[in-house]
PDB file of N, CA and C in Angstrom:
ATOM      1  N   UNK A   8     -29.139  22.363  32.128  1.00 42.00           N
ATOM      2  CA  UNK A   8     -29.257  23.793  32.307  1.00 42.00           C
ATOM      3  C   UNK A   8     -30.723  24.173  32.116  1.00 42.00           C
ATOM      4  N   UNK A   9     -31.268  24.798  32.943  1.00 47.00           N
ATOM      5  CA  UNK A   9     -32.524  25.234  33.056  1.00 47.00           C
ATOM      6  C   UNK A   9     -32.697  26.783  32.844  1.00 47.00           C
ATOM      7  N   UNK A  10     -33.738  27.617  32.476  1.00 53.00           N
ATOM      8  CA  UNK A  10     -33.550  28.805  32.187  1.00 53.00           C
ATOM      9  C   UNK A  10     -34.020  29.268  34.288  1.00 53.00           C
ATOM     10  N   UNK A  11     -34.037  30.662  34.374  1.00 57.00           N
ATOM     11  CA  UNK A  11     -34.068  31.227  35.514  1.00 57.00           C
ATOM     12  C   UNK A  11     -35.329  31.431  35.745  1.00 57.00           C
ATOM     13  N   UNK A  12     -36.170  31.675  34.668  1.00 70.00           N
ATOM     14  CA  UNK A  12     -37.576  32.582  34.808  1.00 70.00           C
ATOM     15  C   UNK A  12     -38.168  31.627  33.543  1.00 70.00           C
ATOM     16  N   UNK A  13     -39.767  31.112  34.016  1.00 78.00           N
ATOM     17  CA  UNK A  13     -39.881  30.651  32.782  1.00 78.00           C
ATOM     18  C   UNK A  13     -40.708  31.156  32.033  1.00 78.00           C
ATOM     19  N   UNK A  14     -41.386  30.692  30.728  1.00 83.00           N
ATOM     20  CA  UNK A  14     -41.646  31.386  29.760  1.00 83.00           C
ATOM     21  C   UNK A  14     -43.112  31.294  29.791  1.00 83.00           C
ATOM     22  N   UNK A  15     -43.928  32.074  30.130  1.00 84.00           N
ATOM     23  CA  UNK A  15     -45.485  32.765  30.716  1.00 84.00           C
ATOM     24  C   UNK A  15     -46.583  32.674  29.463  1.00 84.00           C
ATOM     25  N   UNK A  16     -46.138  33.078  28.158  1.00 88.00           N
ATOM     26  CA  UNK A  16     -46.457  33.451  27.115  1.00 88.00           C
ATOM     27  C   UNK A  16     -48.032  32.086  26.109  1.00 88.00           C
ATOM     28  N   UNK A  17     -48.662  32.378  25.958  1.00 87.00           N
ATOM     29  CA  UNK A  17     -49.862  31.443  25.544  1.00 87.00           C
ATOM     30  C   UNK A  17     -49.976  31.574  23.893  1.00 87.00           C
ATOM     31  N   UNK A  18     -50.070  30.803  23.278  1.00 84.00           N
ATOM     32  CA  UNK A  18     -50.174  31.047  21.778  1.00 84.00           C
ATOM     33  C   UNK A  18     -51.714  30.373  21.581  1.00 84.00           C
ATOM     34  N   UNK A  19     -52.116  30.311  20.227  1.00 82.00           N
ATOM     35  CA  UNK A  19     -53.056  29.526  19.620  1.00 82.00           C
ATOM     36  C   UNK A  19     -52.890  29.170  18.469  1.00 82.00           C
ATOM     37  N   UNK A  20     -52.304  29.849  17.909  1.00 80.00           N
ATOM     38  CA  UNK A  20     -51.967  29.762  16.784  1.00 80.00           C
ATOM     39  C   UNK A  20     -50.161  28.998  16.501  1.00 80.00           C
ATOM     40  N   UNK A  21     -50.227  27.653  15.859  1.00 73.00           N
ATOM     41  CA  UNK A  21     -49.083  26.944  16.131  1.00 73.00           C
ATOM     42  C   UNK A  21     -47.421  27.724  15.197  1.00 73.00           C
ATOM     43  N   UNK A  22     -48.011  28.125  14.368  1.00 77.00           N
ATOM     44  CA  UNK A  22     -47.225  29.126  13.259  1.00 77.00           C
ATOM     45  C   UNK A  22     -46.481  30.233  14.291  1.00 77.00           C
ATOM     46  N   UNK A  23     -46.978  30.936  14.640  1.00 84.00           N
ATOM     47  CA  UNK A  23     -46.866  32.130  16.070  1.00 84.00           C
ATOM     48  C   UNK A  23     -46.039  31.122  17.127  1.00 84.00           C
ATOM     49  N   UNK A  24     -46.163  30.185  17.639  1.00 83.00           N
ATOM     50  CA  UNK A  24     -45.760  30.013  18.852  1.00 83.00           C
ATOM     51  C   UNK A  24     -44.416  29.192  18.217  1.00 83.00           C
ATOM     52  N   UNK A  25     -44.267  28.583  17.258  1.00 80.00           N
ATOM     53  CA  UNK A  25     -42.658  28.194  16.676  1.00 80.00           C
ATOM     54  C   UNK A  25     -42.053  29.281  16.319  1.00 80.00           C
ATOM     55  N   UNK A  26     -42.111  30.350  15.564  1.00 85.00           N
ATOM     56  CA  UNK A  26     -41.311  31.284  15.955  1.00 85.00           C
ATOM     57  C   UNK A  26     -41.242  32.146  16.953  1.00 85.00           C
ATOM     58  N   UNK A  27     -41.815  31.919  17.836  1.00 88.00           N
ATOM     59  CA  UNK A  27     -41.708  32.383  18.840  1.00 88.00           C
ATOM     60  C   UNK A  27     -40.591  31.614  19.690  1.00 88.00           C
ATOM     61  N   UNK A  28     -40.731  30.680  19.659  1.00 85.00           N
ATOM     62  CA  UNK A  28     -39.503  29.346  20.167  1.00 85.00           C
ATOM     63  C   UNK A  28     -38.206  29.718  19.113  1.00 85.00           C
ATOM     64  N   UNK A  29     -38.470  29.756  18.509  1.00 86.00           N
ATOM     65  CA  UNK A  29     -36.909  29.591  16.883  1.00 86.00           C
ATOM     66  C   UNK A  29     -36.693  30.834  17.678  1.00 86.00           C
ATOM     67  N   UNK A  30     -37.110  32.323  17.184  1.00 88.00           N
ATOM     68  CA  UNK A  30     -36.681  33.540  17.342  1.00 88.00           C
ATOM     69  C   UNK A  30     -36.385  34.193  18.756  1.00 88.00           C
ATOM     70  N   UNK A  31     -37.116  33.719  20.049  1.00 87.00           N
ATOM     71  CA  UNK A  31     -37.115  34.525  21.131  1.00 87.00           C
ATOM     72  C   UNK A  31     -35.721  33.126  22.151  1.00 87.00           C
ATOM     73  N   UNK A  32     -36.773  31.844  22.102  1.00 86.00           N
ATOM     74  CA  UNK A  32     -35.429  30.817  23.022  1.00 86.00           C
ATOM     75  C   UNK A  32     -34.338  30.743  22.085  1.00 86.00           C
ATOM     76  N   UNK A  33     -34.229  30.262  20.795  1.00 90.00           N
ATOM     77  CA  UNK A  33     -33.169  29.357  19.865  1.00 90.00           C
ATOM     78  C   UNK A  33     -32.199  30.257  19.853  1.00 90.00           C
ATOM     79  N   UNK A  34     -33.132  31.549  18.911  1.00 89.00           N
ATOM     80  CA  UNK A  34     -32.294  32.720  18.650  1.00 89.00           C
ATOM     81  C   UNK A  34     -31.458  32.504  17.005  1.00 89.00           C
ATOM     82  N   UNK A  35     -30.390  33.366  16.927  1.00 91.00           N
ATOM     83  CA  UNK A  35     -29.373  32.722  16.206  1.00 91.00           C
ATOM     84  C   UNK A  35     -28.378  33.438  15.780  1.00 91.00           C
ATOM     85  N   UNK A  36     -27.517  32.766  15.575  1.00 90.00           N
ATOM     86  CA  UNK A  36     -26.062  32.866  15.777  1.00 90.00           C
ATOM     87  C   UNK A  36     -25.335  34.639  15.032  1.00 90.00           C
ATOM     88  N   UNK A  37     -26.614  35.062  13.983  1.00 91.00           N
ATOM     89  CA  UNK A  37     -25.637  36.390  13.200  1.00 91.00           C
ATOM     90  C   UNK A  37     -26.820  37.601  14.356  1.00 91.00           C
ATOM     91  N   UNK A  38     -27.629  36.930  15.171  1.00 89.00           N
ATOM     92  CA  UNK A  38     -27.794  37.940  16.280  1.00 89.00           C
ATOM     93  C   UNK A  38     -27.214  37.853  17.625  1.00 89.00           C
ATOM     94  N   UNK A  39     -26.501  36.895  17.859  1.00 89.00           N
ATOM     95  CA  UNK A  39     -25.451  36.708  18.464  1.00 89.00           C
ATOM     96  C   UNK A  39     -26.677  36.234  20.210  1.00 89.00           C
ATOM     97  N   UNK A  40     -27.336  35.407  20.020  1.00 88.00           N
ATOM     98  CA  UNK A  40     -28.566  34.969  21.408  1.00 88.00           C
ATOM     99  C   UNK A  40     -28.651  33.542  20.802  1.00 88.00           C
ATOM    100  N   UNK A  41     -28.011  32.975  19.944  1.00 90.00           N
ATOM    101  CA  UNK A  41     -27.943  31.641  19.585  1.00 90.00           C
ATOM    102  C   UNK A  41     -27.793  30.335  20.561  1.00 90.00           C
ATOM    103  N   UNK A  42     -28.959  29.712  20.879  1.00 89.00           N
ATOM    104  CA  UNK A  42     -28.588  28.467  22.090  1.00 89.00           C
ATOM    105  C   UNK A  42     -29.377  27.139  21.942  1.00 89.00           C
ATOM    106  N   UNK A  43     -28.200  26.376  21.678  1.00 91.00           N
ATOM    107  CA  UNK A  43     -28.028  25.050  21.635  1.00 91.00           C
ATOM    108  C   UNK A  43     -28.737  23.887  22.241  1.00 91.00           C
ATOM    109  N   UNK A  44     -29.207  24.744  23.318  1.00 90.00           N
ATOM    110  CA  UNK A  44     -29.583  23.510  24.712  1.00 90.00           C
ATOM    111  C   UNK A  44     -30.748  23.854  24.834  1.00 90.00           C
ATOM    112  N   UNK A  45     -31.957  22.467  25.083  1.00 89.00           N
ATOM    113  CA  UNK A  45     -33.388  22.892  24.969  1.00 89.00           C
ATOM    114  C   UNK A  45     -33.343  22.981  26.373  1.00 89.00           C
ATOM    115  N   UNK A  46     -34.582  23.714  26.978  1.00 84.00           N
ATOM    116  CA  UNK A  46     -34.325  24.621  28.044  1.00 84.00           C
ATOM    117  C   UNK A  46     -35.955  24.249  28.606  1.00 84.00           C
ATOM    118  N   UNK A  47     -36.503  23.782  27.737  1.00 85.00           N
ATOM    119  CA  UNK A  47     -38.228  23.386  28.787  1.00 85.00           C
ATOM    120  C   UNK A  47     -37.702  22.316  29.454  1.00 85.00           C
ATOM    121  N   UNK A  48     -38.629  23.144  30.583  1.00 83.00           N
ATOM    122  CA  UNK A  48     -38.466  22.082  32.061  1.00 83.00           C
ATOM    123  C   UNK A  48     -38.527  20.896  32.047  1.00 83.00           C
ATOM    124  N   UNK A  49     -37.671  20.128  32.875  1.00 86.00           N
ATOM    125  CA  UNK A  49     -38.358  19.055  32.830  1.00 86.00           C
ATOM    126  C   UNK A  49     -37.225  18.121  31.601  1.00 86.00           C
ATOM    127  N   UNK A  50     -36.800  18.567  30.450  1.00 87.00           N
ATOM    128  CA  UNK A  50     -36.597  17.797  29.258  1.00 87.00           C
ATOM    129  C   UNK A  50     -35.601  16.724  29.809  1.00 87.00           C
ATOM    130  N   UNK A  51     -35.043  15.992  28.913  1.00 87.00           N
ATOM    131  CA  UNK A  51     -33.921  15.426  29.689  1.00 87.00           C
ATOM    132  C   UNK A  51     -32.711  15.835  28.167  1.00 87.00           C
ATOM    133  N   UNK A  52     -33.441  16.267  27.404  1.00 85.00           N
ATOM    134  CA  UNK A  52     -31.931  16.609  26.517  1.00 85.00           C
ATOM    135  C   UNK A  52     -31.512  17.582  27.014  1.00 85.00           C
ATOM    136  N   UNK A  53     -32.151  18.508  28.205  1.00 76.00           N
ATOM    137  CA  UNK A  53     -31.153  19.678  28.538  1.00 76.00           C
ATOM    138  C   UNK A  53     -29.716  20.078  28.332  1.00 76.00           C
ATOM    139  N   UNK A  54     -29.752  18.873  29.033  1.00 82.00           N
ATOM    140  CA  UNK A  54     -27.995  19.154  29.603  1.00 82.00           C
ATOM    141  C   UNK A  54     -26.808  18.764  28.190  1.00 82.00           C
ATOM    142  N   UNK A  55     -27.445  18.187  27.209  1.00 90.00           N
ATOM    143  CA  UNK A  55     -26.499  17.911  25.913  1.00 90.00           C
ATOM    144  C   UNK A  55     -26.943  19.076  25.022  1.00 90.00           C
ATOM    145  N   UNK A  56     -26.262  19.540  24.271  1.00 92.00           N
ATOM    146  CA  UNK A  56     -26.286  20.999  23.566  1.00 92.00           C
ATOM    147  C   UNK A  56     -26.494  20.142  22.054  1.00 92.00           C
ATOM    148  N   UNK A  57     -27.836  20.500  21.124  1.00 93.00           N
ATOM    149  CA  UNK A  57     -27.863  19.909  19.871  1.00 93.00           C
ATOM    150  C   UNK A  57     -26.519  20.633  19.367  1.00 93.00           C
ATOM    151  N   UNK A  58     -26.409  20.026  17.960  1.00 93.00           N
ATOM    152  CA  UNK A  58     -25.189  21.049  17.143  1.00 93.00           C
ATOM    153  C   UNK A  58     -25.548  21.711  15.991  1.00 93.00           C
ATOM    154  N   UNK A  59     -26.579  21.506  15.388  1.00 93.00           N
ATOM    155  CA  UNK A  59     -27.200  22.637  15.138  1.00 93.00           C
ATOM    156  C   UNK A  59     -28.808  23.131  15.268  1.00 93.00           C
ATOM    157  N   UNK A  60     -29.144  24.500  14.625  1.00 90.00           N
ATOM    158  CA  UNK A  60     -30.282  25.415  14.947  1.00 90.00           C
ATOM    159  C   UNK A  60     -31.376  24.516  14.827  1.00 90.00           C
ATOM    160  N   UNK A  61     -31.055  24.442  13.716  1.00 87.00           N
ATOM    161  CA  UNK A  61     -32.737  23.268  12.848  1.00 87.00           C
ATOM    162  C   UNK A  61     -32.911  22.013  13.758  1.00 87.00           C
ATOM    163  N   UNK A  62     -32.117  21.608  14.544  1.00 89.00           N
ATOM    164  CA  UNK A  62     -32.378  20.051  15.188  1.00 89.00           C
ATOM    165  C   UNK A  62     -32.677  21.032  16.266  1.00 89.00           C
ATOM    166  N   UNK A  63     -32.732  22.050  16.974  1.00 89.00           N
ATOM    167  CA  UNK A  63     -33.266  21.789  18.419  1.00 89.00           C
ATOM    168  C   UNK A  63     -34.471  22.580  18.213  1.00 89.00           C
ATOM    169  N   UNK A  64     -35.030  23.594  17.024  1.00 83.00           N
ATOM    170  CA  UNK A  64     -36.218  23.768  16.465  1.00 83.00           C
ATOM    171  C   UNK A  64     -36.532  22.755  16.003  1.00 83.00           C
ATOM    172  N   UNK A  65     -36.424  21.872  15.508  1.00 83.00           N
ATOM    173  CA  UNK A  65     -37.363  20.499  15.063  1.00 83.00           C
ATOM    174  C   UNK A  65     -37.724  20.327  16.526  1.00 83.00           C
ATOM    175  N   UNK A  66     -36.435  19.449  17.530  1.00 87.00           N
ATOM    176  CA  UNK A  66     -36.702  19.158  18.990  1.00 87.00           C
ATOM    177  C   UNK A  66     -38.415  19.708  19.778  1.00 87.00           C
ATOM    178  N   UNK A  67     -38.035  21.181  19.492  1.00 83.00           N
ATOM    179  CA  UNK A  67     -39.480  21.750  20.261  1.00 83.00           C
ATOM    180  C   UNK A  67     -40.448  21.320  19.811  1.00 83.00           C
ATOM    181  N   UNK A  68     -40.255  20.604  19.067  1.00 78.00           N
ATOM    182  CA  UNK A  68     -42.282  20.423  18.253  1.00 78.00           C
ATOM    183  C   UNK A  68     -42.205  19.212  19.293  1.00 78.00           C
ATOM    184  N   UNK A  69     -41.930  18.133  19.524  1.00 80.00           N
ATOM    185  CA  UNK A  69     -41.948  17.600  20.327  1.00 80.00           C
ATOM    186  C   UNK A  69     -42.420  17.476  21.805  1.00 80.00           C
ATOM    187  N   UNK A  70     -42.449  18.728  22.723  1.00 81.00           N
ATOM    188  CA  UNK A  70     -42.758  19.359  23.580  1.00 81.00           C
ATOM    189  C   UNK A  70     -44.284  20.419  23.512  1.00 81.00           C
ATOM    190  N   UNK A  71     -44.424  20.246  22.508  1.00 76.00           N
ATOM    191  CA  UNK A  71     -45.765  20.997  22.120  1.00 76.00           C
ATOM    192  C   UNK A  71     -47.141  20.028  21.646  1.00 76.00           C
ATOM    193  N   UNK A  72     -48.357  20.524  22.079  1.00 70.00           N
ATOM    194  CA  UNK A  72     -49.629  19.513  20.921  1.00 70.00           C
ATOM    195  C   UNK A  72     -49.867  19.851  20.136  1.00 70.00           C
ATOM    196  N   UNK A  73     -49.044  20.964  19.421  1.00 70.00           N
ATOM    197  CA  UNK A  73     -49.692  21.567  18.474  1.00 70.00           C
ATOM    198  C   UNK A  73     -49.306  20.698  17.264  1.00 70.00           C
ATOM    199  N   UNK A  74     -49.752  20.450  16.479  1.00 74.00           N
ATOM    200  CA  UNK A  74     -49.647  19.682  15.043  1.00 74.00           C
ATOM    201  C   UNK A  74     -50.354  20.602  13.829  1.00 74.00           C
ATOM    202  N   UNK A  75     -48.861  21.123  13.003  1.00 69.00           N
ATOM    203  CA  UNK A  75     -49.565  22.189  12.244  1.00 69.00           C
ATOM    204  C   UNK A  75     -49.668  21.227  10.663  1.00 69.00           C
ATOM    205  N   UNK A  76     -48.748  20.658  10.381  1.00 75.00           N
ATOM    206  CA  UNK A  76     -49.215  19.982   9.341  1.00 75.00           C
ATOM    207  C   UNK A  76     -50.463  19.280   9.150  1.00 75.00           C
ATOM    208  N   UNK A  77     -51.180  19.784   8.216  1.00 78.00           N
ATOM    209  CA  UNK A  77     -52.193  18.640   7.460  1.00 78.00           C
ATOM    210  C   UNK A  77     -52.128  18.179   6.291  1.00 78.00           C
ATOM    211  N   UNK A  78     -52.356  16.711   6.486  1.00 79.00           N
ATOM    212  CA  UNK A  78     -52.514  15.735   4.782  1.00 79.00           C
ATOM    213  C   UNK A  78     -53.938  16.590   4.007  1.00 79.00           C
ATOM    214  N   UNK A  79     -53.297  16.706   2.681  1.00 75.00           N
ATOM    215  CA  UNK A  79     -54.420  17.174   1.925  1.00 75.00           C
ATOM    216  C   UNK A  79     -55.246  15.787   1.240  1.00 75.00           C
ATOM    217  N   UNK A  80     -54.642  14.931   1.534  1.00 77.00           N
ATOM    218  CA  UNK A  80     -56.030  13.385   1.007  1.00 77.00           C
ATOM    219  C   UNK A  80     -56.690  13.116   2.426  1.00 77.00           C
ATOM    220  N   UNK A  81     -56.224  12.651   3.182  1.00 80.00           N
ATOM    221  CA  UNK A  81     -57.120  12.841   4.654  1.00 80.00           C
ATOM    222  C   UNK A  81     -57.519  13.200   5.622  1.00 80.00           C
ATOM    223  N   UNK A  82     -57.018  14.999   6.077  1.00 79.00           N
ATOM    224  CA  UNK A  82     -56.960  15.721   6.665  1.00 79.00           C
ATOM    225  C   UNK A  82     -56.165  15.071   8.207  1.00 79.00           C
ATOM    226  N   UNK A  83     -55.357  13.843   7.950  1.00 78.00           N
ATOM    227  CA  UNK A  83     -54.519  13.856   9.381  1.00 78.00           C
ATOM    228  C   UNK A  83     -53.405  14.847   9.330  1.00 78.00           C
ATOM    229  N   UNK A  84     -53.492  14.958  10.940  1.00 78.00           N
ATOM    230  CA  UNK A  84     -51.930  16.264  11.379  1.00 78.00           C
ATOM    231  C   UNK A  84     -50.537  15.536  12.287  1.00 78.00           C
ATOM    232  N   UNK A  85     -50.274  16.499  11.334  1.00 76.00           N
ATOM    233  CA  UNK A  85     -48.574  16.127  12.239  1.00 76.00           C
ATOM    234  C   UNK A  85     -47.619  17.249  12.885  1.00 76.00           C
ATOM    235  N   UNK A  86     -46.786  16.727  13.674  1.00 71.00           N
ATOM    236  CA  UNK A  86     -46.233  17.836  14.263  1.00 71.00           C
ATOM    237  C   UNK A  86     -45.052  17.982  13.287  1.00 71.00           C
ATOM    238  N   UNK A  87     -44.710  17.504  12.170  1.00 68.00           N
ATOM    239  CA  UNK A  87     -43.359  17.334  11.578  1.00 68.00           C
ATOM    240  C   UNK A  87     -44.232  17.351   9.991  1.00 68.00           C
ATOM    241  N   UNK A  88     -43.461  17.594   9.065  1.00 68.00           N
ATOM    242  CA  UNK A  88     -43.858  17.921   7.797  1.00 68.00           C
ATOM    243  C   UNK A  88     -43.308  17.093   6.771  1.00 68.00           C
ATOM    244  N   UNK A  89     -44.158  16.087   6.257  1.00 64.00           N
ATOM    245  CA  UNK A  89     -43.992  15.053   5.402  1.00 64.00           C
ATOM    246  C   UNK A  89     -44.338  15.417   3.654  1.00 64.00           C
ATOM    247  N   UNK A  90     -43.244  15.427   2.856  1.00 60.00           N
ATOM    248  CA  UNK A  90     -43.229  15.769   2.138  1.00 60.00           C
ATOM    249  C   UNK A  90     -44.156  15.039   0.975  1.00 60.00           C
ATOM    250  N   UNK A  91     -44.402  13.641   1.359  1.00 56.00           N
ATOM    251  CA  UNK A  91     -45.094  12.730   0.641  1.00 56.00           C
ATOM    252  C   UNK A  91     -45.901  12.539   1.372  1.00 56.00           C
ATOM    253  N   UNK A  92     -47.249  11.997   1.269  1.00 60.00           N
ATOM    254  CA  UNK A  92     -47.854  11.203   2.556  1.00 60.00           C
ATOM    255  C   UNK A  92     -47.502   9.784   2.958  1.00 60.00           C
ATOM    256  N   UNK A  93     -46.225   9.559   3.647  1.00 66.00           N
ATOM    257  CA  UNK A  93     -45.709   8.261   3.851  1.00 66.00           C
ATOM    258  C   UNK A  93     -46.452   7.420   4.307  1.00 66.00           C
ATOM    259  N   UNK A  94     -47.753   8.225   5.438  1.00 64.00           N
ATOM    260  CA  UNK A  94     -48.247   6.806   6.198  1.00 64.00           C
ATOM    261  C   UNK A  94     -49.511   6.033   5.179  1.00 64.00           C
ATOM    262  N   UNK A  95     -49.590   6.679   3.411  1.00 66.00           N
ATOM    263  CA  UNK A  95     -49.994   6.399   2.783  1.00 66.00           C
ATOM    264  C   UNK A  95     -49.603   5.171   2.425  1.00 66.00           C
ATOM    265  N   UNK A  96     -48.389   4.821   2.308  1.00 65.00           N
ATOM    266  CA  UNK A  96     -47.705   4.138   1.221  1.00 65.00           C
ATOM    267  C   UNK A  96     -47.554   2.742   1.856  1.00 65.00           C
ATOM    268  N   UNK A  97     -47.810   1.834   1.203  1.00 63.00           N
ATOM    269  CA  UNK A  97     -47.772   0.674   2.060  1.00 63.00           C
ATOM    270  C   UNK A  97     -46.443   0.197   2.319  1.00 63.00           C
ATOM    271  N   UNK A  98     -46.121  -1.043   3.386  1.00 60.00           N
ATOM    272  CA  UNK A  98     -44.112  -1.083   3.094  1.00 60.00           C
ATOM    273  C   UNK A  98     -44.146  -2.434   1.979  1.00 60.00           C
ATOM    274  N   UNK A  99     -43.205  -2.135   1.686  1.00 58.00           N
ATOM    275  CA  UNK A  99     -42.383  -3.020   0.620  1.00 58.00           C
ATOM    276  C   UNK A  99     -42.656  -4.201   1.183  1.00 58.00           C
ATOM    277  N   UNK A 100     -42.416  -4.658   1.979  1.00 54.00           N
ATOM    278  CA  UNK A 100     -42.809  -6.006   2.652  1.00 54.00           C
ATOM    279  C   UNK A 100     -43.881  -6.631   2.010  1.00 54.00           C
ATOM    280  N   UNK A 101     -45.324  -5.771   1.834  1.00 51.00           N
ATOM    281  CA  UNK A 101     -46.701  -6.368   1.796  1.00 51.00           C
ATOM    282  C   UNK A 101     -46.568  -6.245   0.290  1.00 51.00           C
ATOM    283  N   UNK A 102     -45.596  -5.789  -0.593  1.00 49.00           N
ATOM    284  CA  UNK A 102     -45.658  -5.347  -2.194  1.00 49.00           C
ATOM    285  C   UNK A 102     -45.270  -7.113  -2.895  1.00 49.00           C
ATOM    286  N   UNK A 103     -46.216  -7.690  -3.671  1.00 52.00           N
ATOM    287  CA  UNK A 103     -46.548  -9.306  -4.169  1.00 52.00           C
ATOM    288  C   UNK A 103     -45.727  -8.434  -5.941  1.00 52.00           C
ATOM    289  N   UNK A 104     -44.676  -9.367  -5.714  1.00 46.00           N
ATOM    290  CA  UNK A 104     -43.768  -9.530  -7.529  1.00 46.00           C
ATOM    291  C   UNK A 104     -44.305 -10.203  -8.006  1.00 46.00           C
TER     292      UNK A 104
END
């Protein structure tokens, strides 16, 4: 499912343009414009409907360059928000008992 008209709108600011996605496409359900199915062109999850809000707002970051997270030890960005800095941590593998 594709939308009819598409969406014109330019951001710069990455904060602004996710709710702009959550609130204007996602919507939600106690305003009764709530939708399931990601809708940029092109996607191929279109046609399967996530099951819930938060997975097809996560989904959009995906579709975007914007990367709003930054590490406060090395200033890398991410499009997703890591609560630890994982790509810090070495794996268990390389850890000598």
């Amino acid at each position: 499912m594709q939308p009819s008209t598409p969406c014109l709108r330019s951001f710069t600011d990455p904060d602004s343009f996710y709710a702009h996605l959550a609130e204007e496409h996602v919507g939600r359900k106690s305003h009764g414009n709530l939708s399931l199915n990601c809708m940029w062109m092109g996607c191929a999850h279109g046609d399967r409907p996530f099951s819930k809000r938060d997975h097809i707002v996560s989904h959009c970051r995906a579709h975007v360059p914007f990367k709003a997270n930054v590490c406060v030890d090395c200033n890398a960005q991410f499009k997703w928000y890591l609560p630890v800095p994982l790509f810090h941590i070495p794996p268990l593998a390389a850890a000598v008992c």
